[in-house]
Amino acid sequence: MFDRRRFMIAVPALGAAARAGAGTSPPECAVFTRARQQSTSPDEALALLKEGNERFVAGRTVNCDLRAQVRDTASGQAPFATIVGCIDSRVPPELVFDQRIGDVFCARIAGNFVNDDILGSLEFATKLAGARLAVVLGHTECGAIKGAVDGAKLGYLTAMLRNFAPAIKASRGVPGEHTSRNRAFVQAVADANATLSAAQLVARSEVLRSMVEQGQLRIVSAMHDVATGRVTFFI
Ligand SMILES: [Zn+2]
């Protein structure tokens, strides 16, 4: 018998958020409490990420006392969003969305595709831990996508790259050679992969689908440009 209480996570007391937001700390530095998380709508969660990326691109990132945030989240977490991103070193979600300790769950895997373990991670992040938004974040110049379109063979990578077959198939109408030398093709596959992966979250997970249908969760895909730092949402 599944006992949901065993998986419930502690959340920081309201006093912790008040302390984090006190004094000279900007409001962005207040850690998320369960109450603040649940009063944030999925659309507002999306706006928070958009605003954070605007700050990142403009060089106006917020400087928070991370040690204070560690203290204020020690007893629990209540992140407002969950992000599936690539392992690429140029695309750390917390940095490109100007978020910090306790703000977002991040699942990172080469090529930001979705499998059973990612689905389980997102079900935890949303249904049990309360995140209001799920983002599949692709990026330009993705090495995993390039490897997949070139049919790279290496150890476990060979099997992993098969996850991109649907996105490659969806991009077959792109003109030019279908190799990593064709940047337009690589980008089309990356776009399709982000979109299809977001669709998979709803199609494969009854838990996520039910939350979306009830307005508790929003799922979107997005593309990060490694040349500019800008994230474009596909909505
Ligand atoms: Zn990548």
PDB file of C-alpha atoms and ligand atoms in Angstrom:
ATOM      1  CA  MET A   1       0.000   0.000   0.000  1.00  0.00           C
ATOM      2  CA  PHE A   2       1.437   3.347  -1.012  1.00  0.00           C
ATOM      3  CA  ASP A   3       1.759   5.636   1.966  1.00  0.00           C
ATOM      4  CA  ARG A   4       1.989   9.154   0.674  1.00  0.00           C
ATOM      5  CA  ARG A   5       2.982  10.490   4.091  1.00  0.00           C
ATOM      6  CA  ARG A   6       6.292   8.652   3.903  1.00  0.00           C
ATOM      7  CA  PHE A   7       7.218  10.750   0.898  1.00  0.00           C
ATOM      8  CA  MET A   8       6.023  14.072   2.200  1.00  0.00           C
ATOM      9  CA  ILE A   9       8.837  16.517   2.644  1.00  0.00           C
ATOM     10  CA  ALA A  10       9.279  19.015   5.388  1.00  0.00           C
ATOM     11  CA  VAL A  11       9.012  22.641   4.366  1.00  0.00           C
ATOM     12  CA  PRO A  12      10.709  25.636   5.904  1.00  0.00           C
ATOM     13  CA  ALA A  13       8.822  27.630   8.480  1.00  0.00           C
ATOM     14  CA  LEU A  14       7.454  31.004   7.464  1.00  0.00           C
ATOM     15  CA  GLY A  15       9.997  32.652   9.753  1.00  0.00           C
ATOM     16  CA  ALA A  16      12.799  31.337   7.584  1.00  0.00           C
ATOM     17  CA  ALA A  17      11.474  33.134   4.526  1.00  0.00           C
ATOM     18  CA  ALA A  18      10.959  36.296   6.505  1.00  0.00           C
ATOM     19  CA  ARG A  19      14.561  36.175   7.691  1.00  0.00           C
ATOM     20  CA  ALA A  20      15.819  35.511   4.170  1.00  0.00           C
ATOM     21  CA  GLY A  21      13.916  38.496   2.862  1.00  0.00           C
ATOM     22  CA  ALA A  22      14.829  40.750   5.743  1.00  0.00           C
ATOM     23  CA  GLY A  23      17.438  43.451   5.928  1.00  0.00           C
ATOM     24  CA  THR A  24      19.244  44.248   2.708  1.00  0.00           C
ATOM     25  CA  SER A  25      18.437  40.984   0.888  1.00  0.00           C
ATOM     26  CA  PRO A  26      16.425  41.528  -2.322  1.00  0.00           C
ATOM     27  CA  PRO A  27      12.967  39.888  -2.353  1.00  0.00           C
ATOM     28  CA  GLU A  28      14.256  37.359  -4.894  1.00  0.00           C
ATOM     29  CA  CYS A  29      16.430  35.946  -2.100  1.00  0.00           C
ATOM     30  CA  ALA A  30      13.500  34.820   0.059  1.00  0.00           C
ATOM     31  CA  VAL A  31      13.371  31.027  -0.056  1.00  0.00           C
ATOM     32  CA  PHE A  32      10.170  29.352  -1.185  1.00  0.00           C
ATOM     33  CA  THR A  33       7.893  28.071   1.549  1.00  0.00           C
ATOM     34  CA  ARG A  34       5.131  25.552   0.888  1.00  0.00           C
ATOM     35  CA  ALA A  35       2.584  28.363   1.269  1.00  0.00           C
ATOM     36  CA  ARG A  36       4.382  30.606  -1.221  1.00  0.00           C
ATOM     37  CA  GLN A  37       4.871  27.704  -3.608  1.00  0.00           C
ATOM     38  CA  GLN A  38       1.215  26.743  -3.551  1.00  0.00           C
ATOM     39  CA  SER A  39       0.023  30.340  -3.922  1.00  0.00           C
ATOM     40  CA  THR A  40       2.188  30.641  -7.053  1.00  0.00           C
ATOM     41  CA  SER A  41       0.144  29.689 -10.115  1.00  0.00           C
ATOM     42  CA  PRO A  42       1.710  27.708 -12.975  1.00  0.00           C
ATOM     43  CA  ASP A  43       1.594  30.876 -15.114  1.00  0.00           C
ATOM     44  CA  GLU A  44       3.269  32.894 -12.364  1.00  0.00           C
ATOM     45  CA  ALA A  45       5.948  30.210 -12.054  1.00  0.00           C
ATOM     46  CA  LEU A  46       6.620  30.570 -15.782  1.00  0.00           C
ATOM     47  CA  ALA A  47       6.828  34.345 -15.383  1.00  0.00           C
ATOM     48  CA  LEU A  48       9.411  33.912 -12.604  1.00  0.00           C
ATOM     49  CA  LEU A  49      11.650  31.887 -14.920  1.00  0.00           C
ATOM     50  CA  LYS A  50      11.189  34.375 -17.774  1.00  0.00           C
ATOM     51  CA  GLU A  51      12.070  37.289 -15.504  1.00  0.00           C
ATOM     52  CA  GLY A  52      15.083  35.392 -14.190  1.00  0.00           C
ATOM     53  CA  ASN A  53      16.375  34.778 -17.707  1.00  0.00           C
ATOM     54  CA  GLU A  54      15.841  38.435 -18.561  1.00  0.00           C
ATOM     55  CA  ARG A  55      18.035  39.360 -15.583  1.00  0.00           C
ATOM     56  CA  PHE A  56      20.644  36.796 -16.650  1.00  0.00           C
ATOM     57  CA  VAL A  57      20.791  38.081 -20.230  1.00  0.00           C
ATOM     58  CA  ALA A  58      20.913  41.713 -19.082  1.00  0.00           C
ATOM     59  CA  GLY A  59      23.685  41.054 -16.553  1.00  0.00           C
ATOM     60  CA  ARG A  60      21.390  41.993 -13.648  1.00  0.00           C
ATOM     61  CA  THR A  61      21.466  38.719 -11.710  1.00  0.00           C
ATOM     62  CA  VAL A  62      20.506  38.967  -8.050  1.00  0.00           C
ATOM     63  CA  ASN A  63      23.266  38.523  -5.529  1.00  0.00           C
ATOM     64  CA  CYS A  64      21.896  36.500  -2.611  1.00  0.00           C
ATOM     65  CA  ASP A  65      23.506  35.191   0.537  1.00  0.00           C
ATOM     66  CA  LEU A  66      23.553  31.515  -0.486  1.00  0.00           C
ATOM     67  CA  ARG A  67      24.631  30.401   2.977  1.00  0.00           C
ATOM     68  CA  ALA A  68      21.515  32.071   4.413  1.00  0.00           C
ATOM     69  CA  GLN A  69      19.446  30.208   1.816  1.00  0.00           C
ATOM     70  CA  VAL A  70      21.120  26.938   2.812  1.00  0.00           C
ATOM     71  CA  ARG A  71      20.155  27.651   6.406  1.00  0.00           C
ATOM     72  CA  ASP A  72      16.591  28.586   5.490  1.00  0.00           C
ATOM     73  CA  THR A  73      16.018  25.462   3.399  1.00  0.00           C
ATOM     74  CA  ALA A  74      17.732  23.033   5.765  1.00  0.00           C
ATOM     75  CA  SER A  75      14.428  21.791   7.181  1.00  0.00           C
ATOM     76  CA  GLY A  76      12.706  21.354   3.812  1.00  0.00           C
ATOM     77  CA  GLN A  77      12.213  22.551   0.269  1.00  0.00           C
ATOM     78  CA  ALA A  78       9.311  23.865  -1.800  1.00  0.00           C
ATOM     79  CA  PRO A  79      10.677  24.642  -5.313  1.00  0.00           C
ATOM     80  CA  PHE A  80       8.225  26.351  -7.668  1.00  0.00           C
ATOM     81  CA  ALA A  81       9.402  24.666 -10.875  1.00  0.00           C
ATOM     82  CA  THR A  82      11.146  21.601 -12.214  1.00  0.00           C
ATOM     83  CA  ILE A  83      13.413  21.619 -15.236  1.00  0.00           C
ATOM     84  CA  VAL A  84      14.611  18.800 -17.478  1.00  0.00           C
ATOM     85  CA  GLY A  85      17.826  20.012 -19.055  1.00  0.00           C
ATOM     86  CA  CYS A  86      20.938  18.775 -20.840  1.00  0.00           C
ATOM     87  CA  ILE A  87      24.192  18.047 -18.990  1.00  0.00           C
ATOM     88  CA  ASP A  88      25.899  20.650 -21.207  1.00  0.00           C
ATOM     89  CA  SER A  89      28.177  22.826 -19.052  1.00  0.00           C
ATOM     90  CA  ARG A  90      26.887  25.987 -20.730  1.00  0.00           C
ATOM     91  CA  VAL A  91      23.280  25.473 -19.671  1.00  0.00           C
ATOM     92  CA  PRO A  92      23.036  25.239 -15.866  1.00  0.00           C
ATOM     93  CA  PRO A  93      19.314  25.956 -15.249  1.00  0.00           C
ATOM     94  CA  GLU A  94      19.804  27.738 -11.922  1.00  0.00           C
ATOM     95  CA  LEU A  95      22.221  30.200 -13.538  1.00  0.00           C
ATOM     96  CA  VAL A  96      20.399  30.886 -16.808  1.00  0.00           C
ATOM     97  CA  PHE A  97      17.116  31.434 -14.932  1.00  0.00           C
ATOM     98  CA  ASP A  98      18.833  33.351 -12.109  1.00  0.00           C
ATOM     99  CA  GLN A  99      17.503  31.020  -9.421  1.00  0.00           C
ATOM    100  CA  ARG A 100      19.185  29.764  -6.278  1.00  0.00           C
ATOM    101  CA  ILE A 101      19.022  27.293  -3.392  1.00  0.00           C
ATOM    102  CA  GLY A 102      15.592  25.693  -3.046  1.00  0.00           C
ATOM    103  CA  ASP A 103      13.997  27.392  -6.075  1.00  0.00           C
ATOM    104  CA  VAL A 104      13.931  24.716  -8.798  1.00  0.00           C
ATOM    105  CA  PHE A 105      14.314  20.962  -9.211  1.00  0.00           C
ATOM    106  CA  CYS A 106      16.705  20.064 -12.036  1.00  0.00           C
ATOM    107  CA  ALA A 107      16.917  16.722 -13.833  1.00  0.00           C
ATOM    108  CA  ARG A 108      19.830  16.783 -16.232  1.00  0.00           C
ATOM    109  CA  ILE A 109      20.574  14.172 -18.866  1.00  0.00           C
ATOM    110  CA  ALA A 110      22.477  14.448 -22.163  1.00  0.00           C
ATOM    111  CA  GLY A 111      20.027  15.740 -24.756  1.00  0.00           C
ATOM    112  CA  ASN A 112      17.221  16.433 -22.241  1.00  0.00           C
ATOM    113  CA  PHE A 113      15.081  13.477 -23.283  1.00  0.00           C
ATOM    114  CA  VAL A 114      12.474  11.763 -21.127  1.00  0.00           C
ATOM    115  CA  ASN A 115      12.602   8.187 -19.826  1.00  0.00           C
ATOM    116  CA  ASP A 116      10.936   6.323 -16.965  1.00  0.00           C
ATOM    117  CA  ASP A 117      13.390   7.667 -14.398  1.00  0.00           C
ATOM    118  CA  ILE A 118      12.910  11.266 -15.518  1.00  0.00           C
ATOM    119  CA  LEU A 119       9.144  10.740 -15.390  1.00  0.00           C
ATOM    120  CA  GLY A 120       9.413   9.401 -11.847  1.00  0.00           C
ATOM    121  CA  SER A 121      11.618  12.314 -10.844  1.00  0.00           C
ATOM    122  CA  LEU A 122       9.095  14.811 -12.201  1.00  0.00           C
ATOM    123  CA  GLU A 123       6.191  13.035 -10.541  1.00  0.00           C
ATOM    124  CA  PHE A 124       8.065  13.426  -7.256  1.00  0.00           C
ATOM    125  CA  ALA A 125       8.922  17.068  -7.953  1.00  0.00           C
ATOM    126  CA  THR A 126       5.338  18.000  -8.783  1.00  0.00           C
ATOM    127  CA  LYS A 127       2.793  15.676  -7.159  1.00  0.00           C
ATOM    128  CA  LEU A 128       4.685  15.124  -3.928  1.00  0.00           C
ATOM    129  CA  ALA A 129       6.917  18.185  -3.625  1.00  0.00           C
ATOM    130  CA  GLY A 130       4.484  20.688  -5.158  1.00  0.00           C
ATOM    131  CA  ALA A 131       6.317  22.298  -8.106  1.00  0.00           C
ATOM    132  CA  ARG A 132       3.845  24.208 -10.313  1.00  0.00           C
ATOM    133  CA  LEU A 133       5.696  24.199 -13.623  1.00  0.00           C
ATOM    134  CA  ALA A 134       7.731  21.661 -15.611  1.00  0.00           C
ATOM    135  CA  VAL A 135      10.090  22.855 -18.333  1.00  0.00           C
ATOM    136  CA  VAL A 136      11.941  20.741 -20.879  1.00  0.00           C
ATOM    137  CA  LEU A 137      14.915  22.925 -21.698  1.00  0.00           C
ATOM    138  CA  GLY A 138      16.813  22.179 -24.884  1.00  0.00           C
ATOM    139  CA  HIS A 139      19.752  24.194 -26.161  1.00  0.00           C
ATOM    140  CA  THR A 140      21.521  25.161 -29.362  1.00  0.00           C
ATOM    141  CA  GLU A 141      24.694  23.350 -30.458  1.00  0.00           C
ATOM    142  CA  CYS A 142      23.749  20.272 -28.423  1.00  0.00           C
ATOM    143  CA  GLY A 143      26.452  17.607 -28.647  1.00  0.00           C
ATOM    144  CA  ALA A 144      24.016  14.787 -27.880  1.00  0.00           C
ATOM    145  CA  ILE A 145      21.779  15.847 -30.750  1.00  0.00           C
ATOM    146  CA  LYS A 146      24.780  16.135 -33.093  1.00  0.00           C
ATOM    147  CA  GLY A 147      25.942  12.673 -32.052  1.00  0.00           C
ATOM    148  CA  ALA A 148      22.489  11.256 -32.678  1.00  0.00           C
ATOM    149  CA  VAL A 149      22.127  12.721 -36.166  1.00  0.00           C
ATOM    150  CA  ASP A 150      25.598  11.423 -37.072  1.00  0.00           C
ATOM    151  CA  GLY A 151      24.835   7.950 -35.673  1.00  0.00           C
ATOM    152  CA  ALA A 152      27.723   8.065 -33.180  1.00  0.00           C
ATOM    153  CA  LYS A 153      28.734   4.744 -31.639  1.00  0.00           C
ATOM    154  CA  LEU A 154      30.384   4.585 -28.216  1.00  0.00           C
ATOM    155  CA  GLY A 155      29.691   2.331 -25.248  1.00  0.00           C
ATOM    156  CA  TYR A 156      26.364   3.099 -23.607  1.00  0.00           C
ATOM    157  CA  LEU A 157      26.050   6.257 -25.688  1.00  0.00           C
ATOM    158  CA  THR A 158      25.035   4.165 -28.700  1.00  0.00           C
ATOM    159  CA  ALA A 159      21.828   3.026 -27.010  1.00  0.00           C
ATOM    160  CA  MET A 160      21.170   6.399 -25.367  1.00  0.00           C
ATOM    161  CA  LEU A 161      21.230   8.204 -28.709  1.00  0.00           C
ATOM    162  CA  ARG A 162      18.297   6.067 -29.911  1.00  0.00           C
ATOM    163  CA  ASN A 163      16.112   8.275 -27.709  1.00  0.00           C
ATOM    164  CA  PHE A 164      16.399  11.011 -30.341  1.00  0.00           C
ATOM    165  CA  ALA A 165      15.015   8.916 -33.208  1.00  0.00           C
ATOM    166  CA  PRO A 166      11.520  10.476 -32.965  1.00  0.00           C
ATOM    167  CA  ALA A 167      12.948  14.021 -33.129  1.00  0.00           C
ATOM    168  CA  ILE A 168      15.166  13.101 -36.097  1.00  0.00           C
ATOM    169  CA  LYS A 169      12.171  11.570 -37.853  1.00  0.00           C
ATOM    170  CA  ALA A 170      10.095  14.680 -37.172  1.00  0.00           C
ATOM    171  CA  SER A 171      12.806  16.809 -38.803  1.00  0.00           C
ATOM    172  CA  ARG A 172      13.160  14.801 -42.016  1.00  0.00           C
ATOM    173  CA  GLY A 173      11.666  17.627 -44.098  1.00  0.00           C
ATOM    174  CA  VAL A 174      14.541  20.015 -43.340  1.00  0.00           C
ATOM    175  CA  PRO A 175      16.535  20.813 -46.526  1.00  0.00           C
ATOM    176  CA  GLY A 176      20.192  19.895 -46.859  1.00  0.00           C
ATOM    177  CA  GLU A 177      22.263  17.017 -45.561  1.00  0.00           C
ATOM    178  CA  HIS A 178      21.028  15.372 -42.397  1.00  0.00           C
ATOM    179  CA  THR A 179      24.306  15.431 -40.482  1.00  0.00           C
ATOM    180  CA  SER A 180      25.792  17.624 -37.752  1.00  0.00           C
ATOM    181  CA  ARG A 181      27.335  19.797 -40.470  1.00  0.00           C
ATOM    182  CA  ASN A 182      23.850  21.146 -41.227  1.00  0.00           C
ATOM    183  CA  ARG A 183      23.172  23.555 -38.346  1.00  0.00           C
ATOM    184  CA  ALA A 184      19.564  24.116 -39.391  1.00  0.00           C
ATOM    185  CA  PHE A 185      18.929  20.373 -39.248  1.00  0.00           C
ATOM    186  CA  VAL A 186      20.638  20.013 -35.848  1.00  0.00           C
ATOM    187  CA  GLN A 187      18.529  22.869 -34.482  1.00  0.00           C
ATOM    188  CA  ALA A 188      15.326  21.438 -35.960  1.00  0.00           C
ATOM    189  CA  VAL A 189      16.042  18.133 -34.196  1.00  0.00           C
ATOM    190  CA  ALA A 190      16.810  19.961 -30.922  1.00  0.00           C
ATOM    191  CA  ASP A 191      13.547  21.926 -31.194  1.00  0.00           C
ATOM    192  CA  ALA A 192      11.560  18.777 -31.995  1.00  0.00           C
ATOM    193  CA  ASN A 193      13.242  16.884 -29.158  1.00  0.00           C
ATOM    194  CA  ALA A 194      12.297  19.527 -26.587  1.00  0.00           C
ATOM    195  CA  THR A 195       8.717  19.687 -27.849  1.00  0.00           C
ATOM    196  CA  LEU A 196       8.284  15.915 -28.102  1.00  0.00           C
ATOM    197  CA  SER A 197       9.848  15.372 -24.679  1.00  0.00           C
ATOM    198  CA  ALA A 198       7.419  17.843 -23.097  1.00  0.00           C
ATOM    199  CA  ALA A 199       4.555  16.055 -24.860  1.00  0.00           C
ATOM    200  CA  GLN A 200       5.826  12.740 -23.498  1.00  0.00           C
ATOM    201  CA  LEU A 201       5.489  14.004 -19.944  1.00  0.00           C
ATOM    202  CA  VAL A 202       1.756  14.313 -20.446  1.00  0.00           C
ATOM    203  CA  ALA A 203       1.303  11.318 -22.717  1.00  0.00           C
ATOM    204  CA  ARG A 204       3.169   8.827 -20.541  1.00  0.00           C
ATOM    205  CA  SER A 205       2.518   9.983 -16.990  1.00  0.00           C
ATOM    206  CA  GLU A 206      -1.006   9.713 -15.701  1.00  0.00           C
ATOM    207  CA  VAL A 207       0.101  11.616 -12.591  1.00  0.00           C
ATOM    208  CA  LEU A 208       1.390  14.608 -14.571  1.00  0.00           C
ATOM    209  CA  ARG A 209      -1.535  14.514 -17.019  1.00  0.00           C
ATOM    210  CA  SER A 210      -4.038  14.631 -14.182  1.00  0.00           C
ATOM    211  CA  MET A 211      -2.255  17.598 -12.585  1.00  0.00           C
ATOM    212  CA  VAL A 212      -2.248  19.479 -15.895  1.00  0.00           C
ATOM    213  CA  GLU A 213      -5.962  18.757 -16.425  1.00  0.00           C
ATOM    214  CA  GLN A 214      -6.747  20.098 -12.966  1.00  0.00           C
ATOM    215  CA  GLY A 215      -4.737  23.277 -13.510  1.00  0.00           C
ATOM    216  CA  GLN A 216      -2.192  22.367 -10.833  1.00  0.00           C
ATOM    217  CA  LEU A 217       0.706  22.091 -13.248  1.00  0.00           C
ATOM    218  CA  ARG A 218       1.828  23.580 -16.533  1.00  0.00           C
ATOM    219  CA  ILE A 219       4.302  21.861 -18.852  1.00  0.00           C
ATOM    220  CA  VAL A 220       6.273  23.805 -21.454  1.00  0.00           C
ATOM    221  CA  SER A 221       9.335  23.347 -23.648  1.00  0.00           C
ATOM    222  CA  ALA A 222      12.029  25.925 -24.264  1.00  0.00           C
ATOM    223  CA  MET A 223      15.300  26.486 -26.107  1.00  0.00           C
ATOM    224  CA  HIS A 224      18.434  28.047 -24.647  1.00  0.00           C
ATOM    225  CA  ASP A 225      20.766  29.836 -27.060  1.00  0.00           C
ATOM    226  CA  VAL A 226      24.334  29.168 -25.911  1.00  0.00           C
ATOM    227  CA  ALA A 227      25.524  32.194 -27.930  1.00  0.00           C
ATOM    228  CA  THR A 228      23.350  34.710 -26.065  1.00  0.00           C
ATOM    229  CA  GLY A 229      22.136  33.033 -22.866  1.00  0.00           C
ATOM    230  CA  ARG A 230      18.560  33.752 -23.890  1.00  0.00           C
ATOM    231  CA  VAL A 231      15.822  31.181 -23.350  1.00  0.00           C
ATOM    232  CA  THR A 232      12.901  31.128 -25.792  1.00  0.00           C
ATOM    233  CA  PHE A 233       9.763  29.367 -24.605  1.00  0.00           C
ATOM    234  CA  PHE A 234       7.747  27.364 -27.162  1.00  0.00           C
ATOM    235  CA  ILE A 235       4.317  28.616 -26.172  1.00  0.00           C
TER     236      ILE A 235
HETATM  237 ZN    ZN B   1      23.130  19.198 -24.953  1.00  0.00          ZN
END
